[in-house]
Tab-separated table of C-alpha atoms and ligand atoms in Angstrom:
chain	number	residue	atom	x	y	z
N	1	MET	CA	7.943	3.925	-0.975
N	2	SER	CA	10.001	0.839	-0.975
N	3	THR	CA	9.192	-2.166	-3.182
N	4	LEU	CA	8.623	-4.427	-0.078
N	5	HIS	CA	6.214	-1.852	1.531
N	6	LEU	CA	4.329	-1.478	-1.703
N	7	LEU	CA	4.213	-5.370	-2.066
N	8	GLU	CA	2.732	-5.522	1.444
N	9	THR	CA	0.079	-3.066	0.483
N	10	LEU	CA	-0.727	-4.828	-2.830
N	11	VAL	CA	-0.843	-8.333	-1.264
N	12	ALA	CA	-3.341	-7.079	1.392
N	13	PHE	CA	-5.946	-6.438	-1.305
N	14	ASP	CA	-7.654	-9.818	-1.833
N	15	THR	CA	-7.895	-9.654	-5.665
N	16	THR	CA	-8.851	-13.299	-6.147
N	17	SER	CA	-10.156	-13.395	-9.602
N	18	ARG	CA	-13.854	-13.900	-8.547
N	19	LEU	CA	-13.707	-10.658	-6.440
N	20	SER	CA	-13.426	-6.946	-7.480
N	21	ASN	CA	-9.940	-5.608	-8.005
N	22	LEU	CA	-11.140	-2.018	-7.743
N	23	ALA	CA	-9.640	-1.309	-4.311
N	24	LEU	CA	-6.215	-2.144	-5.656
N	25	ILE	CA	-6.719	-0.344	-8.968
N	26	HIS	CA	-7.980	2.842	-7.047
N	27	TYR	CA	-4.984	2.629	-4.708
N	28	VAL	CA	-2.571	2.546	-7.693
N	29	ARG	CA	-4.453	5.354	-9.428
N	30	ASP	CA	-4.218	7.523	-6.297
N	31	TYR	CA	-0.529	6.562	-5.853
N	32	LEU	CA	0.234	7.585	-9.420
N	33	ALA	CA	-1.850	10.792	-9.028
N	34	GLY	CA	0.355	11.684	-6.075
N	35	PHE	CA	3.112	12.054	-8.682
N	36	GLY	CA	0.990	13.937	-11.079
N	37	ILE	CA	0.283	10.898	-13.347
N	38	ASP	CA	-3.143	10.339	-14.845
N	39	SER	CA	-4.611	6.924	-15.128
N	40	ALA	CA	-7.192	5.590	-17.512
N	41	LEU	CA	-9.384	2.923	-16.050
N	42	VAL	CA	-11.062	0.444	-18.389
N	43	GLU	CA	-13.862	-1.246	-16.553
N	44	ASP	CA	-15.551	-4.536	-17.152
N	45	ALA	CA	-19.259	-4.798	-18.065
N	46	THR	CA	-20.238	-4.897	-14.306
N	47	GLY	CA	-18.136	-1.950	-13.299
N	48	LYS	CA	-16.667	-4.194	-10.502
N	49	LYS	CA	-13.320	-4.675	-12.150
N	50	ALA	CA	-10.989	-2.544	-14.090
N	51	ASN	CA	-7.768	-2.424	-16.011
N	52	LEU	CA	-5.435	0.542	-15.483
N	53	TYR	CA	-3.300	2.224	-18.095
N	54	ALA	CA	-0.963	5.119	-17.338
N	55	THR	CA	1.932	6.873	-19.215
N	56	ILE	CA	4.839	8.566	-17.524
N	57	GLY	CA	6.767	10.777	-19.858
N	58	PRO	CA	5.984	12.209	-23.232
N	59	LYS	CA	2.624	10.913	-24.561
N	60	ASP	CA	3.339	11.390	-28.242
N	61	ARG	CA	6.172	8.926	-28.477
N	62	PRO	CA	6.044	5.110	-28.261
N	63	GLY	CA	7.564	3.814	-25.039
N	64	VAL	CA	8.124	0.749	-23.011
N	65	MET	CA	5.000	-0.903	-21.598
N	66	LEU	CA	5.274	-2.617	-18.253
N	67	ALA	CA	2.376	-5.054	-18.003
N	68	GLY	CA	0.935	-7.226	-15.218
N	69	HIS	CA	-2.223	-8.710	-13.904
N	70	THR	CA	-3.772	-7.683	-10.511
N	71	ASP	CA	-5.757	-10.813	-9.875
N	72	VAL	CA	-4.576	-13.854	-8.041
N	73	VAL	CA	-5.662	-17.434	-7.743
N	74	PRO	CA	-7.855	-18.630	-4.862
N	75	VAL	CA	-6.412	-19.861	-1.529
N	76	ASP	CA	-9.470	-22.042	-0.911
N	77	GLY	CA	-8.566	-25.439	0.507
N	78	GLN	CA	-4.793	-24.576	0.859
N	79	THR	CA	-2.985	-24.719	4.153
N	80	TRP	CA	-0.803	-21.672	4.748
N	81	GLN	CA	1.688	-21.041	7.563
N	82	SER	CA	0.809	-17.331	7.653
N	83	PRO	CA	-2.318	-15.449	6.503
N	84	PRO	CA	-2.183	-15.365	2.736
N	85	PHE	CA	-3.060	-11.739	2.381
N	86	ALA	CA	-0.688	-10.413	4.966
N	87	LEU	CA	2.926	-10.306	3.658
N	88	ASP	CA	5.206	-12.203	6.011
N	89	ILE	CA	9.002	-12.016	5.686
N	90	ARG	CA	10.792	-15.145	6.777
N	91	GLU	CA	14.362	-16.237	5.777
N	92	GLU	CA	14.876	-13.657	3.020
N	93	ARG	CA	11.525	-14.476	1.416
N	94	ALA	CA	8.256	-12.609	1.237
N	95	TYR	CA	5.253	-14.837	1.709
N	96	GLY	CA	1.803	-14.017	0.427
N	97	ARG	CA	-0.666	-14.712	-2.224
N	98	GLY	CA	0.455	-13.015	-5.391
N	99	SER	CA	3.961	-12.236	-4.107
N	100	ALA	CA	5.419	-14.151	-7.048
N	101	ASP	CA	2.451	-14.139	-9.436
N	102	MET	CA	2.770	-11.164	-9.880
N	103	LYS	CA	2.387	-8.419	-7.331
N	104	GLY	CA	6.122	-8.456	-6.657
N	105	PHE	CA	6.685	-7.097	-10.247
N	106	ILE	CA	3.935	-4.491	-9.879
N	107	ALA	CA	5.452	-3.360	-6.547
N	108	SER	CA	8.790	-2.921	-8.134
N	109	VAL	CA	7.378	-0.909	-11.097
N	110	LEU	CA	5.422	1.419	-8.706
N	111	ALA	CA	8.533	1.756	-6.498
N	112	ALA	CA	10.389	3.109	-9.588
N	113	VAL	CA	7.787	5.862	-10.227
N	114	PRO	CA	9.501	8.594	-8.219
N	115	ALA	CA	12.678	7.986	-10.261
N	116	LEU	CA	10.867	8.021	-13.425
N	117	VAL	CA	9.095	11.317	-12.773
N	118	ASN	CA	12.211	12.966	-11.387
N	119	GLN	CA	13.910	13.268	-14.672
N	120	PRO	CA	13.075	14.321	-18.227
N	121	LEU	CA	12.214	11.069	-20.023
N	122	HIS	CA	12.876	10.989	-23.660
N	123	THR	CA	11.035	7.762	-24.012
N	124	PRO	CA	7.862	7.088	-21.956
N	125	VAL	CA	6.875	4.190	-19.704
N	126	HIS	CA	3.387	2.805	-19.975
N	127	ILE	CA	1.979	0.900	-17.035
N	128	ALA	CA	-0.796	-1.635	-17.945
N	129	LEU	CA	-2.506	-3.470	-15.067
N	130	THR	CA	-5.297	-5.951	-15.759
N	131	TYR	CA	-7.960	-8.088	-14.068
N	132	ASP	CA	-9.141	-11.725	-14.711
N	133	GLU	CA	-5.843	-12.995	-16.203
N	134	GLU	CA	-5.901	-16.095	-14.018
N	135	ILE	CA	-9.269	-17.188	-15.500
N	136	GLY	CA	-8.204	-17.025	-19.066
N	137	CYS	CA	-6.639	-13.566	-19.975
N	138	ILE	CA	-10.182	-12.052	-19.911
N	139	GLY	CA	-9.611	-8.458	-18.704
N	140	VAL	CA	-6.800	-7.638	-20.998
N	141	ARG	CA	-9.062	-7.989	-23.968
N	142	ARG	CA	-10.951	-4.791	-23.061
N	143	LEU	CA	-7.629	-3.103	-22.666
N	144	LEU	CA	-6.583	-4.304	-26.052
N	145	ASP	CA	-9.621	-2.505	-27.606
N	146	VAL	CA	-8.612	0.705	-26.011
N	147	LEU	CA	-4.888	0.284	-27.074
N	148	GLY	CA	-6.191	-0.263	-30.584
N	149	ASP	CA	-7.615	3.248	-30.565
N	150	ILE	CA	-4.453	4.870	-29.178
N	151	SER	CA	-2.417	6.578	-32.004
N	152	THR	CA	0.875	5.987	-30.268
N	153	LEU	CA	1.149	2.348	-29.398
N	154	PRO	CA	3.927	1.217	-27.071
N	155	ALA	CA	7.098	0.308	-28.893
N	156	MET	CA	7.638	-2.715	-26.641
N	157	CYS	CA	6.280	-4.583	-23.782
N	158	ILE	CA	7.590	-6.360	-20.724
N	159	VAL	CA	5.173	-8.703	-19.092
N	160	GLY	CA	6.466	-9.263	-15.469
N	161	GLU	CA	5.317	-12.805	-14.906
N	162	PRO	CA	7.729	-14.683	-12.812
N	163	THR	CA	10.647	-15.966	-14.923
N	164	SER	CA	13.350	-15.661	-12.270
N	165	MET	CA	14.403	-12.452	-14.180
N	166	ARG	CA	15.212	-14.333	-17.296
N	167	VAL	CA	14.176	-12.916	-20.720
N	168	VAL	CA	11.560	-15.212	-22.219
N	169	ALA	CA	10.542	-14.566	-25.795
N	170	GLU	CA	8.233	-17.515	-26.403
N	171	HIS	CA	5.507	-19.487	-24.716
N	172	LYS	CA	2.812	-21.876	-25.957
N	173	GLY	CA	-0.684	-20.852	-26.829
N	174	LYS	CA	-3.890	-22.411	-25.492
N	175	ALA	CA	-7.260	-23.278	-26.838
N	176	ALA	CA	-9.793	-24.794	-24.497
N	177	PHE	CA	-13.242	-26.141	-25.191
N	178	ARG	CA	-16.360	-27.547	-23.348
N	179	VAL	CA	-18.051	-30.295	-25.176
N	180	LYS	CA	-21.646	-31.133	-24.498
N	181	VAL	CA	-22.889	-34.482	-25.826
N	182	THR	CA	-26.664	-34.874	-25.846
N	183	GLY	CA	-28.170	-38.435	-26.363
N	184	LEU	CA	-31.575	-39.899	-25.723
N	185	GLU	CA	-32.544	-41.298	-22.297
N	186	GLY	CA	-33.950	-44.811	-21.844
N	187	HIS	CA	-34.009	-47.931	-19.759
N	188	SER	CA	-30.698	-49.500	-19.554
N	189	SER	CA	-32.176	-52.937	-20.243
N	190	ASN	CA	-32.562	-51.877	-23.956
N	191	PRO	CA	-29.416	-49.769	-24.943
N	192	ALA	CA	-30.444	-49.722	-28.509
N	193	LYS	CA	-33.575	-47.648	-27.826
N	194	GLY	CA	-31.624	-44.698	-26.489
N	195	VAL	CA	-28.404	-42.877	-27.454
N	196	ASN	CA	-25.707	-43.126	-24.802
N	197	ALA	CA	-24.088	-39.746	-24.311
N	198	VAL	CA	-21.391	-41.106	-22.025
N	199	THR	CA	-20.239	-43.779	-24.610
N	200	ASN	CA	-20.181	-41.237	-27.399
N	201	ALA	CA	-18.275	-38.667	-25.285
N	202	ALA	CA	-15.830	-41.466	-24.481
N	203	ARG	CA	-15.266	-42.112	-28.135
N	204	LEU	CA	-14.532	-38.479	-28.696
N	205	VAL	CA	-12.236	-38.388	-25.643
N	206	ALA	CA	-10.417	-41.417	-27.000
N	207	PHE	CA	-10.008	-39.661	-30.302
N	208	ILE	CA	-8.481	-36.594	-28.636
N	209	ASP	CA	-6.121	-38.809	-26.712
N	210	GLN	CA	-5.072	-40.471	-29.939
N	211	LEU	CA	-4.289	-37.046	-31.427
N	212	ALA	CA	-2.263	-36.308	-28.251
N	213	ARG	CA	-0.244	-39.465	-28.736
N	214	SER	CA	0.469	-38.741	-32.338
N	215	LYS	CA	1.690	-35.159	-31.377
N	216	ALA	CA	4.048	-36.609	-28.834
N	217	GLN	CA	5.414	-39.097	-31.399
N	218	SER	CA	5.459	-37.037	-34.552
N	219	GLY	CA	5.740	-33.424	-33.401
N	220	PRO	CA	6.604	-30.808	-34.510
N	221	PHE	CA	9.099	-30.507	-31.827
N	222	ASP	CA	10.905	-27.599	-30.083
N	223	PRO	CA	13.562	-28.953	-27.702
N	224	LEU	CA	13.764	-25.566	-25.833
N	225	TYR	CA	10.442	-26.361	-24.241
N	226	GLU	CA	10.261	-28.661	-21.322
N	227	VAL	CA	7.351	-30.391	-23.030
N	228	PRO	CA	8.705	-30.043	-26.554
N	229	TYR	CA	5.502	-30.682	-28.491
N	230	THR	CA	1.858	-29.618	-28.669
N	231	THR	CA	-0.285	-31.311	-25.943
N	232	LEU	CA	-3.938	-32.214	-25.815
N	233	HIS	CA	-5.559	-32.985	-22.521
N	234	VAL	CA	-9.018	-33.820	-21.228
N	235	GLY	CA	-9.419	-32.519	-17.622
N	236	THR	CA	-13.033	-33.096	-16.548
N	237	ILE	CA	-15.917	-35.240	-17.533
N	238	SER	CA	-19.406	-35.739	-16.101
N	239	GLY	CA	-22.538	-37.496	-17.335
N	240	GLY	CA	-25.389	-39.792	-16.600
N	241	THR	CA	-27.697	-39.970	-13.587
N	242	ALA	CA	-28.013	-43.690	-12.591
N	243	LEU	CA	-26.565	-47.061	-13.813
N	244	ASN	CA	-29.952	-48.284	-15.051
N	245	ILE	CA	-30.675	-45.213	-17.164
N	246	ILE	CA	-29.168	-44.682	-20.647
N	247	PRO	CA	-27.348	-41.343	-20.086
N	248	ALA	CA	-28.799	-38.477	-22.100
N	249	ASP	CA	-26.021	-35.956	-21.220
N	250	CYS	CA	-22.311	-35.893	-20.898
N	251	THR	CA	-19.976	-32.853	-20.718
N	252	PHE	CA	-16.267	-32.741	-20.825
N	253	ASP	CA	-13.504	-30.108	-21.046
N	254	PHE	CA	-10.295	-30.358	-23.064
N	255	GLU	CA	-7.480	-28.117	-23.935
N	256	ILE	CA	-4.716	-27.786	-26.478
N	257	ARG	CA	-1.421	-26.178	-25.448
N	258	TYR	CA	0.286	-25.604	-28.708
N	259	LEU	CA	3.694	-24.547	-29.848
N	260	PRO	CA	3.636	-21.187	-31.536
N	261	ALA	CA	4.887	-22.930	-34.677
N	262	ASP	CA	2.037	-25.426	-34.592
N	263	ASN	CA	-1.526	-24.573	-35.881
N	264	PRO	CA	-4.308	-25.553	-33.297
N	265	ALA	CA	-6.970	-24.955	-35.941
N	266	ASP	CA	-5.987	-28.186	-37.820
N	267	LEU	CA	-6.369	-30.147	-34.572
N	268	ILE	CA	-9.643	-28.501	-33.712
N	269	ASN	CA	-10.987	-29.310	-37.300
N	270	ASP	CA	-9.986	-32.919	-36.896
N	271	ILE	CA	-11.774	-33.212	-33.569
N	272	LYS	CA	-14.954	-31.436	-34.963
N	273	ALA	CA	-14.986	-33.634	-37.983
N	274	TYR	CA	-14.787	-36.756	-35.821
N	275	ALA	CA	-17.575	-35.302	-33.606
N	276	SER	CA	-19.785	-34.627	-36.739
N	277	ALA	CA	-19.506	-38.219	-37.865
N	278	LEU	CA	-20.426	-39.342	-34.287
N	279	GLU	CA	-23.278	-36.950	-34.291
N	280	ALA	CA	-24.620	-38.140	-37.621
N	281	ASP	CA	-24.541	-41.689	-36.169
N	282	MET	CA	-26.367	-40.677	-32.986
N	283	GLN	CA	-28.960	-38.896	-34.982
N	284	ARG	CA	-29.978	-42.166	-36.772
N	285	THR	CA	-31.589	-43.071	-33.510
N	286	SER	CA	-32.521	-39.649	-32.155
N	287	PRO	CA	-32.751	-36.708	-34.506
N	288	ASP	CA	-32.215	-34.410	-31.467
N	289	ALA	CA	-28.957	-35.847	-30.461
N	290	SER	CA	-26.108	-33.386	-30.758
N	291	ILE	CA	-22.412	-32.603	-29.916
N	292	THR	CA	-21.654	-28.951	-29.361
N	293	PHE	CA	-18.475	-27.127	-28.652
N	294	THR	CA	-18.073	-23.970	-26.561
N	295	GLU	CA	-14.787	-22.179	-26.620
N	296	ARG	CA	-13.259	-21.416	-23.179
N	297	SER	CA	-10.090	-19.582	-22.017
N	298	THR	CA	-8.155	-19.299	-25.139
N	299	TYR	CA	-5.030	-17.245	-25.771
N	300	PRO	CA	-2.353	-17.175	-28.495
N	301	GLY	CA	1.260	-18.167	-28.069
N	302	LEU	CA	4.081	-15.724	-27.826
N	303	CYS	CA	6.674	-15.994	-30.546
N	304	THR	CA	8.964	-12.984	-30.432
N	305	PRO	CA	12.122	-13.496	-32.536
N	306	PRO	CA	15.256	-13.972	-30.411
N	307	ASP	CA	16.965	-11.072	-32.182
N	308	ALA	CA	14.104	-8.626	-31.777
N	309	GLN	CA	14.846	-5.144	-30.419
N	310	VAL	CA	12.834	-5.865	-27.280
N	311	VAL	CA	14.884	-8.882	-26.547
N	312	ARG	CA	18.137	-7.090	-26.855
N	313	PHE	CA	16.812	-4.113	-24.955
N	314	VAL	CA	15.837	-6.160	-21.905
N	315	GLN	CA	19.071	-8.226	-22.129
N	316	THR	CA	20.911	-5.024	-21.882
N	317	LEU	CA	18.947	-3.854	-18.881
N	318	LEU	CA	19.739	-7.059	-17.200
N	319	ASP	CA	23.294	-7.183	-18.384
N	320	ASP	CA	22.577	-10.707	-19.441
N	321	GLN	CA	23.277	-11.880	-22.958
N	322	THR	CA	22.114	-15.540	-22.634
N	323	PRO	CA	19.582	-16.476	-25.351
N	324	PRO	CA	15.927	-15.813	-24.496
N	325	GLY	CA	14.143	-18.762	-22.935
N	326	LYS	CA	10.816	-20.496	-23.633
N	327	ILE	CA	8.189	-21.184	-20.865
N	328	ALA	CA	5.372	-23.708	-20.544
N	329	PHE	CA	2.862	-21.358	-19.059
N	330	GLY	CA	0.764	-18.745	-20.899
N	331	THR	CA	0.734	-15.028	-20.350
N	332	GLU	CA	-1.041	-11.905	-21.646
N	333	GLY	CA	2.095	-11.375	-23.747
N	334	GLY	CA	0.708	-13.364	-26.778
N	335	LEU	CA	-2.273	-11.067	-26.880
N	336	TYR	CA	-0.260	-7.824	-26.653
N	337	SER	CA	1.979	-9.153	-29.401
N	338	GLU	CA	-0.695	-10.714	-31.683
N	339	ALA	CA	-3.625	-8.357	-31.217
N	340	CYS	CA	-1.669	-5.062	-30.938
N	341	GLY	CA	1.479	-5.950	-32.778
N	342	ILE	CA	3.665	-4.835	-29.724
N	343	PRO	CA	6.874	-6.696	-29.572
N	344	THR	CA	6.778	-8.468	-26.211
N	345	VAL	CA	8.969	-10.437	-23.794
N	346	VAL	CA	8.241	-11.935	-20.463
N	347	CYS	CA	10.602	-11.124	-17.635
N	348	GLY	CA	9.701	-10.780	-13.958
N	349	PRO	CA	10.826	-11.655	-10.400
N	350	GLY	CA	10.104	-14.912	-8.695
N	351	ASN	CA	9.694	-18.468	-9.751
N	352	ILE	CA	6.514	-19.882	-11.402
N	353	ALA	CA	6.999	-22.962	-9.210
N	354	GLN	CA	5.804	-20.889	-6.243
N	355	ALA	CA	2.786	-19.483	-8.006
N	356	HIS	CA	-0.657	-20.760	-7.249
N	357	GLN	CA	0.868	-22.793	-4.270
N	358	PRO	CA	0.046	-22.532	-0.590
N	359	ASP	CA	2.842	-20.467	1.057
N	360	GLU	CA	3.507	-18.610	-2.169
N	361	TRP	CA	6.703	-16.679	-1.798
N	362	ILE	CA	9.286	-14.504	-3.608
N	363	ALA	CA	12.861	-14.204	-2.633
N	364	LEU	CA	13.847	-10.739	-1.566
N	365	SER	CA	16.896	-11.139	-3.818
N	366	GLU	CA	14.513	-11.462	-6.817
N	367	LEU	CA	12.781	-8.227	-5.847
N	368	ALA	CA	16.190	-6.583	-5.695
N	369	ARG	CA	17.018	-7.860	-9.198
N	370	CYS	CA	13.823	-6.466	-10.498
N	371	ASP	CA	14.428	-3.148	-8.774
N	372	HIS	CA	17.894	-3.150	-10.478
N	373	MET	CA	16.173	-3.757	-13.850
N	374	MET	CA	13.880	-0.814	-13.211
N	375	GLN	CA	16.804	1.434	-12.394
N	376	GLN	CA	18.535	0.427	-15.582
N	377	LEU	CA	15.300	1.129	-17.464
N	378	VAL	CA	15.011	4.638	-15.868
N	379	ASN	CA	18.604	5.269	-17.172
N	380	ALA	CA	17.893	3.836	-20.617
N	381	LEU	CA	14.780	6.016	-21.101
N	382	ARG	CA	16.697	9.240	-20.679
N	383	SER	CA	17.474	8.760	-24.383
N	384	THR	CA	15.555	7.518	-27.429
N	385	LEU	CA	15.293	3.717	-27.720
Z	1	ZN	ZN1	0.483	-14.589	-13.524
């Protein structure tokens, strides 16, 4: 089956992260079974979502893992020229939710399966498909547990997120938190009788902003990133019920996107230390006042050395010797690399600029370039890595 036909099929499954991805996973399982390939499904706690892991070729040798997420971001509130879950070809582009991020890559991998099974592979290919990547690399963590028990770990991994088929060896990591500030309610005519949760949250927000400014001014810096330093950002805040009531609650979310060379723990410790001092001050008026932190979508950065074997291997597949790039967005690659020790690069068809957008598209030429890489991979795996 052609890559485009497979992409059309994959896009037709609405795998928005809040929904089940099982229909797509079962489709892929059955497709692979048609070539005599077994798949292991790793379900989530509800049984409504699953990761898929399959090996083509000898199972007792470490191979090349091709990794991608099956979920897509919502289309809610977006205006599309064509139905988002029906692939539409216009002007040498394939339009559809997930076409670039990242069902195009998965389609190309699946289209290469006949070529992979039609010859004796010396080095195997592993296919890893996950759920819930878009909401914080959730699903892959269950797969990592399973991979941890496999005696023969993949030798290397290509995460096919859209990089316009450039080899990427580094991306930032992310640590995100929800902060809940609890004060003491009272009549606004006597502010000293209560503990203002909004004001105290604002102090903490201002402190985070101060850290952000000092990072932008003092680094560390890596000029190969578009934003060459670690960033801190507060994205949402809500608190209070009425102007004439001292607010007892305020909640805000912040994130740190850090250079792999930077240590987010230092920043988090600084923020928590400042919060502790605030909390102690609040408790002088109300012993029940508190500031609590809940960790949210967090993933490590990717930091593969530019001369690593996986980098050179993929450069050879692409016949492109330009130095590996660094990207601003996160991927599951940091987890495969950090948690399992699998040397990882990111390289896939399409441009991240089209991801998550209305009228998401992938150029047909990008799919052709990925198909070419897959063909080169098939050739390379006839021998040992
Ligand atoms: Zn993605």
